[in-house]
């Protein structure tokens, strides 16, 4: 079975959901590592409680992003990691990791890309007055929030919705979408063709 690393920066609710789906057999991969750039991230404790190995490294402990990512790469190699899923990982992934894992890094973004890129997408869509936003799972490439899209799900913003209600709907959509996308990847059904992702049936 392929071994997955899940990268987080914060609470790790997507990570938790992914690990649960692994345990239920809905994602046919092993949760080999949860990595965080914030060694105090609450999600790391949760991962340990699930019995998943964890590692944390701070960017500020390294002279450059390149050295930081080389150190991450060593950890990934030592745990025999085959692919990476970013789940609320708030660092931009650089060429060292992207070139080591070509077509093997997924990200979840809480908006319908290419709209509302960046770190505050739910709030940005809400403040903009959008009536429809959503969730995107995509391959990571060298541009931020840009790689080929695997799955998207729309989420409506009701006229009476406040921000917390929208956040709740977005997270519910994330918990449905990410495990499906990961399972498509591990079952070898995804093929990248230019900007597009083809899904074999
Ligand atoms: C998720 O909503 C994820 O889509 C978002 O961070 C949240 C992490 O929550 N990611 C981004 O905004 C990336 N640009 P979690 O730690 O509870 O899974």
mmCIF file with all atom_site columns, N, CA and C and ligand atoms in Angstrom, residues 7-16 43 46 86-90 107-111 116-122 135-136 138 144-145 167 170-171 174-175 178, ligand 1:
data_model
loop_
_atom_site.group_PDB
_atom_site.id
_atom_site.type_symbol
_atom_site.label_atom_id
_atom_site.label_alt_id
_atom_site.label_comp_id
_atom_site.label_asym_id
_atom_site.label_entity_id
_atom_site.label_seq_id
_atom_site.pdbx_PDB_ins_code
_atom_site.Cartn_x
_atom_site.Cartn_y
_atom_site.Cartn_z
_atom_site.occupancy
_atom_site.B_iso_or_equiv
_atom_site.pdbx_formal_charge
_atom_site.auth_seq_id
_atom_site.auth_comp_id
_atom_site.auth_asym_id
_atom_site.auth_atom_id
_atom_site.pdbx_PDB_model_num
ATOM   1   N N  . UNK A 1 7   ? 0.365   16.995 5.642  1.00 0.00 ? 7   UNK A N  1
ATOM   2   C CA . UNK A 1 7   ? 1.028   18.215 6.143  1.00 0.00 ? 7   UNK A CA 1
ATOM   3   C C  . UNK A 1 7   ? -0.027  19.154 6.713  1.00 0.00 ? 7   UNK A C  1
ATOM   4   N N  . UNK A 1 8   ? 0.204   19.628 7.930  1.00 0.00 ? 8   UNK A N  1
ATOM   5   C CA . UNK A 1 8   ? -0.748  20.544 8.577  1.00 0.00 ? 8   UNK A CA 1
ATOM   6   C C  . UNK A 1 8   ? 0.002   21.737 9.197  1.00 0.00 ? 8   UNK A C  1
ATOM   7   N N  . UNK A 1 9   ? -0.761  22.791 9.475  1.00 0.00 ? 9   UNK A N  1
ATOM   8   C CA . UNK A 1 9   ? -0.179  23.896 10.249 1.00 0.00 ? 9   UNK A CA 1
ATOM   9   C C  . UNK A 1 9   ? -0.982  24.205 11.504 1.00 0.00 ? 9   UNK A C  1
ATOM   10  N N  . UNK A 1 10  ? -2.240  23.746 11.538 1.00 0.00 ? 10  UNK A N  1
ATOM   11  C CA . UNK A 1 10  ? -3.089  24.171 12.650 1.00 0.00 ? 10  UNK A CA 1
ATOM   12  C C  . UNK A 1 10  ? -3.864  23.054 13.305 1.00 0.00 ? 10  UNK A C  1
ATOM   13  N N  . UNK A 1 11  ? -5.204  23.228 13.312 1.00 0.00 ? 11  UNK A N  1
ATOM   14  C CA . UNK A 1 11  ? -6.004  22.300 14.124 1.00 0.00 ? 11  UNK A CA 1
ATOM   15  C C  . UNK A 1 11  ? -6.079  20.894 13.528 1.00 0.00 ? 11  UNK A C  1
ATOM   16  N N  . UNK A 1 12  ? -5.999  20.806 12.221 1.00 0.00 ? 12  UNK A N  1
ATOM   17  C CA . UNK A 1 12  ? -5.887  19.477 11.614 1.00 0.00 ? 12  UNK A CA 1
ATOM   18  C C  . UNK A 1 12  ? -7.180  18.691 11.523 1.00 0.00 ? 12  UNK A C  1
ATOM   19  N N  . UNK A 1 13  ? -8.313  19.396 11.325 1.00 0.00 ? 13  UNK A N  1
ATOM   20  C CA . UNK A 1 13  ? -9.568  18.623 11.250 1.00 0.00 ? 13  UNK A CA 1
ATOM   21  C C  . UNK A 1 13  ? -9.651  17.825 9.945  1.00 0.00 ? 13  UNK A C  1
ATOM   22  N N  . UNK A 1 14  ? -9.088  18.343 8.860  1.00 0.00 ? 14  UNK A N  1
ATOM   23  C CA . UNK A 1 14  ? -9.061  17.538 7.624  1.00 0.00 ? 14  UNK A CA 1
ATOM   24  C C  . UNK A 1 14  ? -8.157  16.323 7.794  1.00 0.00 ? 14  UNK A C  1
ATOM   25  N N  . UNK A 1 15  ? -7.017  16.529 8.443  1.00 0.00 ? 15  UNK A N  1
ATOM   26  C CA . UNK A 1 15  ? -6.106  15.409 8.712  1.00 0.00 ? 15  UNK A CA 1
ATOM   27  C C  . UNK A 1 15  ? -6.836  14.318 9.502  1.00 0.00 ? 15  UNK A C  1
ATOM   28  N N  . UNK A 1 16  ? -7.567  14.761 10.531 1.00 0.00 ? 16  UNK A N  1
ATOM   29  C CA . UNK A 1 16  ? -8.293  13.812 11.375 1.00 0.00 ? 16  UNK A CA 1
ATOM   30  C C  . UNK A 1 16  ? -9.302  13.016 10.538 1.00 0.00 ? 16  UNK A C  1
ATOM   31  N N  . UNK A 1 43  ? -3.017  19.764 15.855 1.00 0.00 ? 43  UNK A N  1
ATOM   32  C CA . UNK A 1 43  ? -3.238  18.576 15.031 1.00 0.00 ? 43  UNK A CA 1
ATOM   33  C C  . UNK A 1 43  ? -2.210  17.471 15.272 1.00 0.00 ? 43  UNK A C  1
ATOM   34  N N  . UNK A 1 46  ? -3.372  15.242 18.039 1.00 0.00 ? 46  UNK A N  1
ATOM   35  C CA . UNK A 1 46  ? -4.475  14.389 17.574 1.00 0.00 ? 46  UNK A CA 1
ATOM   36  C C  . UNK A 1 46  ? -3.923  13.218 16.773 1.00 0.00 ? 46  UNK A C  1
ATOM   37  N N  . UNK A 1 86  ? -1.622  18.051 1.441  1.00 0.00 ? 86  UNK A N  1
ATOM   38  C CA . UNK A 1 86  ? -1.571  19.263 2.257  1.00 0.00 ? 86  UNK A CA 1
ATOM   39  C C  . UNK A 1 86  ? -2.977  19.490 2.813  1.00 0.00 ? 86  UNK A C  1
ATOM   40  N N  . UNK A 1 87  ? -3.075  19.647 4.125  1.00 0.00 ? 87  UNK A N  1
ATOM   41  C CA . UNK A 1 87  ? -4.385  19.815 4.755  1.00 0.00 ? 87  UNK A CA 1
ATOM   42  C C  . UNK A 1 87  ? -4.283  20.977 5.748  1.00 0.00 ? 87  UNK A C  1
ATOM   43  N N  . UNK A 1 88  ? -4.449  22.190 5.212  1.00 0.00 ? 88  UNK A N  1
ATOM   44  C CA . UNK A 1 88  ? -4.279  23.367 6.058  1.00 0.00 ? 88  UNK A CA 1
ATOM   45  C C  . UNK A 1 88  ? -2.815  23.622 6.357  1.00 0.00 ? 88  UNK A C  1
ATOM   46  N N  . UNK A 1 89  ? -1.938  23.288 5.384  1.00 0.00 ? 89  UNK A N  1
ATOM   47  C CA . UNK A 1 89  ? -0.507  23.568 5.516  1.00 0.00 ? 89  UNK A CA 1
ATOM   48  C C  . UNK A 1 89  ? -0.291  24.960 4.939  1.00 0.00 ? 89  UNK A C  1
ATOM   49  N N  . UNK A 1 90  ? 0.103   25.899 5.783  1.00 0.00 ? 90  UNK A N  1
ATOM   50  C CA . UNK A 1 90  ? 0.096   27.297 5.369  1.00 0.00 ? 90  UNK A CA 1
ATOM   51  C C  . UNK A 1 90  ? 1.428   27.814 4.830  1.00 0.00 ? 90  UNK A C  1
ATOM   52  N N  . UNK A 1 107 ? -3.486  19.373 -2.723 1.00 0.00 ? 107 UNK A N  1
ATOM   53  C CA . UNK A 1 107 ? -3.843  20.428 -1.776 1.00 0.00 ? 107 UNK A CA 1
ATOM   54  C C  . UNK A 1 107 ? -5.352  20.598 -1.770 1.00 0.00 ? 107 UNK A C  1
ATOM   55  N N  . UNK A 1 108 ? -5.873  20.996 -0.614 1.00 0.00 ? 108 UNK A N  1
ATOM   56  C CA . UNK A 1 108 ? -7.289  21.383 -0.560 1.00 0.00 ? 108 UNK A CA 1
ATOM   57  C C  . UNK A 1 108 ? -7.361  22.869 -0.290 1.00 0.00 ? 108 UNK A C  1
ATOM   58  N N  . UNK A 1 109 ? -8.222  23.543 -1.056 1.00 0.00 ? 109 UNK A N  1
ATOM   59  C CA . UNK A 1 109 ? -8.353  24.991 -0.911 1.00 0.00 ? 109 UNK A CA 1
ATOM   60  C C  . UNK A 1 109 ? -9.838  25.319 -0.688 1.00 0.00 ? 109 UNK A C  1
ATOM   61  N N  . UNK A 1 110 ? -10.130 26.181 0.302  1.00 0.00 ? 110 UNK A N  1
ATOM   62  C CA . UNK A 1 110 ? -11.539 26.417 0.643  1.00 0.00 ? 110 UNK A CA 1
ATOM   63  C C  . UNK A 1 110 ? -12.214 27.492 -0.199 1.00 0.00 ? 110 UNK A C  1
ATOM   64  N N  . UNK A 1 111 ? -12.103 27.363 -1.514 1.00 0.00 ? 111 UNK A N  1
ATOM   65  C CA . UNK A 1 111 ? -12.813 28.238 -2.462 1.00 0.00 ? 111 UNK A CA 1
ATOM   66  C C  . UNK A 1 111 ? -12.795 27.534 -3.812 1.00 0.00 ? 111 UNK A C  1
ATOM   67  N N  . UNK A 1 116 ? -10.438 33.501 -5.324 1.00 0.00 ? 116 UNK A N  1
ATOM   68  C CA . UNK A 1 116 ? -10.096 33.562 -3.907 1.00 0.00 ? 116 UNK A CA 1
ATOM   69  C C  . UNK A 1 116 ? -8.934  32.658 -3.512 1.00 0.00 ? 116 UNK A C  1
ATOM   70  N N  . UNK A 1 117 ? -7.807  32.878 -4.174 1.00 0.00 ? 117 UNK A N  1
ATOM   71  C CA . UNK A 1 117 ? -6.563  32.214 -3.760 1.00 0.00 ? 117 UNK A CA 1
ATOM   72  C C  . UNK A 1 117 ? -6.137  32.783 -2.417 1.00 0.00 ? 117 UNK A C  1
ATOM   73  N N  . UNK A 1 118 ? -5.161  32.144 -1.782 1.00 0.00 ? 118 UNK A N  1
ATOM   74  C CA . UNK A 1 118 ? -4.586  32.729 -0.568 1.00 0.00 ? 118 UNK A CA 1
ATOM   75  C C  . UNK A 1 118 ? -5.058  32.095 0.715  1.00 0.00 ? 118 UNK A C  1
ATOM   76  N N  . UNK A 1 119 ? -4.680  32.743 1.815  1.00 0.00 ? 119 UNK A N  1
ATOM   77  C CA . UNK A 1 119 ? -4.809  32.121 3.137  1.00 0.00 ? 119 UNK A CA 1
ATOM   78  C C  . UNK A 1 119 ? -6.151  32.373 3.824  1.00 0.00 ? 119 UNK A C  1
ATOM   79  N N  . UNK A 1 120 ? -6.997  33.264 3.246  1.00 0.00 ? 120 UNK A N  1
ATOM   80  C CA . UNK A 1 120 ? -8.264  33.601 3.931  1.00 0.00 ? 120 UNK A CA 1
ATOM   81  C C  . UNK A 1 120 ? -9.434  33.467 2.968  1.00 0.00 ? 120 UNK A C  1
ATOM   82  N N  . UNK A 1 121 ? -9.455  32.352 2.244  1.00 0.00 ? 121 UNK A N  1
ATOM   83  C CA . UNK A 1 121 ? -10.377 32.240 1.112  1.00 0.00 ? 121 UNK A CA 1
ATOM   84  C C  . UNK A 1 121 ? -11.844 32.247 1.525  1.00 0.00 ? 121 UNK A C  1
ATOM   85  N N  . UNK A 1 122 ? -12.175 31.634 2.648  1.00 0.00 ? 122 UNK A N  1
ATOM   86  C CA . UNK A 1 122 ? -13.596 31.561 3.034  1.00 0.00 ? 122 UNK A CA 1
ATOM   87  C C  . UNK A 1 122 ? -14.087 32.977 3.333  1.00 0.00 ? 122 UNK A C  1
ATOM   88  N N  . UNK A 1 135 ? -15.136 24.366 -2.587 1.00 0.00 ? 135 UNK A N  1
ATOM   89  C CA . UNK A 1 135 ? -13.904 23.688 -2.192 1.00 0.00 ? 135 UNK A CA 1
ATOM   90  C C  . UNK A 1 135 ? -13.247 23.107 -3.442 1.00 0.00 ? 135 UNK A C  1
ATOM   91  N N  . UNK A 1 136 ? -11.925 23.193 -3.478 1.00 0.00 ? 136 UNK A N  1
ATOM   92  C CA . UNK A 1 136 ? -11.156 22.655 -4.614 1.00 0.00 ? 136 UNK A CA 1
ATOM   93  C C  . UNK A 1 136 ? -10.072 21.716 -4.108 1.00 0.00 ? 136 UNK A C  1
ATOM   94  N N  . UNK A 1 138 ? -6.685  20.032 -5.676 1.00 0.00 ? 138 UNK A N  1
ATOM   95  C CA . UNK A 1 138 ? -5.877  20.141 -6.890 1.00 0.00 ? 138 UNK A CA 1
ATOM   96  C C  . UNK A 1 138 ? -4.463  19.608 -6.660 1.00 0.00 ? 138 UNK A C  1
ATOM   97  N N  . UNK A 1 144 ? 1.302   29.241 -6.673 1.00 0.00 ? 144 UNK A N  1
ATOM   98  C CA . UNK A 1 144 ? 0.406   29.087 -5.515 1.00 0.00 ? 144 UNK A CA 1
ATOM   99  C C  . UNK A 1 144 ? -1.056  28.894 -5.945 1.00 0.00 ? 144 UNK A C  1
ATOM   100 N N  . UNK A 1 145 ? -1.718  27.913 -5.362 1.00 0.00 ? 145 UNK A N  1
ATOM   101 C CA . UNK A 1 145 ? -3.150  27.637 -5.594 1.00 0.00 ? 145 UNK A CA 1
ATOM   102 C C  . UNK A 1 145 ? -3.457  27.561 -7.095 1.00 0.00 ? 145 UNK A C  1
ATOM   103 N N  . UNK A 1 167 ? -18.355 28.790 7.016  1.00 0.00 ? 167 UNK A N  1
ATOM   104 C CA . UNK A 1 167 ? -17.170 27.972 7.347  1.00 0.00 ? 167 UNK A CA 1
ATOM   105 C C  . UNK A 1 167 ? -17.589 26.521 7.604  1.00 0.00 ? 167 UNK A C  1
ATOM   106 N N  . UNK A 1 170 ? -18.343 24.813 4.352  1.00 0.00 ? 170 UNK A N  1
ATOM   107 C CA . UNK A 1 170 ? -17.101 24.565 3.603  1.00 0.00 ? 170 UNK A CA 1
ATOM   108 C C  . UNK A 1 170 ? -16.385 23.340 4.187  1.00 0.00 ? 170 UNK A C  1
ATOM   109 N N  . UNK A 1 171 ? -16.256 23.290 5.506  1.00 0.00 ? 171 UNK A N  1
ATOM   110 C CA . UNK A 1 171 ? -15.535 22.161 6.102  1.00 0.00 ? 171 UNK A CA 1
ATOM   111 C C  . UNK A 1 171 ? -16.268 20.846 5.820  1.00 0.00 ? 171 UNK A C  1
ATOM   112 N N  . UNK A 1 174 ? -15.315 19.844 2.496  1.00 0.00 ? 174 UNK A N  1
ATOM   113 C CA . UNK A 1 174 ? -13.924 19.366 2.479  1.00 0.00 ? 174 UNK A CA 1
ATOM   114 C C  . UNK A 1 174 ? -13.845 17.915 2.943  1.00 0.00 ? 174 UNK A C  1
ATOM   115 N N  . UNK A 1 175 ? -14.599 17.594 3.990  1.00 0.00 ? 175 UNK A N  1
ATOM   116 C CA . UNK A 1 175 ? -14.526 16.230 4.539  1.00 0.00 ? 175 UNK A CA 1
ATOM   117 C C  . UNK A 1 175 ? -15.087 15.202 3.545  1.00 0.00 ? 175 UNK A C  1
ATOM   118 N N  . UNK A 1 178 ? -12.084 15.583 0.016  1.00 0.00 ? 178 UNK A N  1
ATOM   119 C CA . UNK A 1 178 ? -10.655 15.232 0.052  1.00 0.00 ? 178 UNK A CA 1
ATOM   120 C C  . UNK A 1 178 ? -10.441 13.704 0.046  1.00 0.00 ? 178 UNK A C  1
HETATM 121 C C1 . LIG B 2 .   ? -9.030  24.131 5.616  1.00 0.00 ? 1   LIG B C1 1
HETATM 122 O O1 . LIG B 2 .   ? -10.244 24.816 5.447  1.00 0.00 ? 1   LIG B O1 1
HETATM 123 C C2 . LIG B 2 .   ? -8.206  24.196 4.336  1.00 0.00 ? 1   LIG B C2 1
HETATM 124 O O2 . LIG B 2 .   ? -8.978  24.170 3.168  1.00 0.00 ? 1   LIG B O2 1
HETATM 125 C C3 . LIG B 2 .   ? -7.523  25.519 4.505  1.00 0.00 ? 1   LIG B C3 1
HETATM 126 O O3 . LIG B 2 .   ? -7.142  25.538 5.853  1.00 0.00 ? 1   LIG B O3 1
HETATM 127 C C4 . LIG B 2 .   ? -8.131  24.863 6.623  1.00 0.00 ? 1   LIG B C4 1
HETATM 128 C C5 . LIG B 2 .   ? -7.434  23.920 7.577  1.00 0.00 ? 1   LIG B C5 1
HETATM 129 O O4 . LIG B 2 .   ? -8.332  23.399 8.509  1.00 0.00 ? 1   LIG B O4 1
HETATM 130 N N1 . LIG B 2 .   ? -6.397  25.657 3.618  1.00 0.00 ? 1   LIG B N1 1
HETATM 131 C C6 . LIG B 2 .   ? -6.063  26.806 3.029  1.00 0.00 ? 1   LIG B C6 1
HETATM 132 O O5 . LIG B 2 .   ? -6.628  27.857 3.236  1.00 0.00 ? 1   LIG B O5 1
HETATM 133 C C7 . LIG B 2 .   ? -4.877  26.720 2.098  1.00 0.00 ? 1   LIG B C7 1
HETATM 134 N N2 . LIG B 2 .   ? -4.751  27.908 1.327  1.00 0.00 ? 1   LIG B N2 1
HETATM 135 P P1 . LIG B 2 .   ? -7.966  22.110 9.338  1.00 0.00 ? 1   LIG B P1 1
HETATM 136 O O6 . LIG B 2 .   ? -6.574  22.357 9.927  1.00 0.00 ? 1   LIG B O6 1
HETATM 137 O O7 . LIG B 2 .   ? -9.021  22.045 10.397 1.00 0.00 ? 1   LIG B O7 1
HETATM 138 O O8 . LIG B 2 .   ? -7.982  20.936 8.420  1.00 0.00 ? 1   LIG B O8 1
#
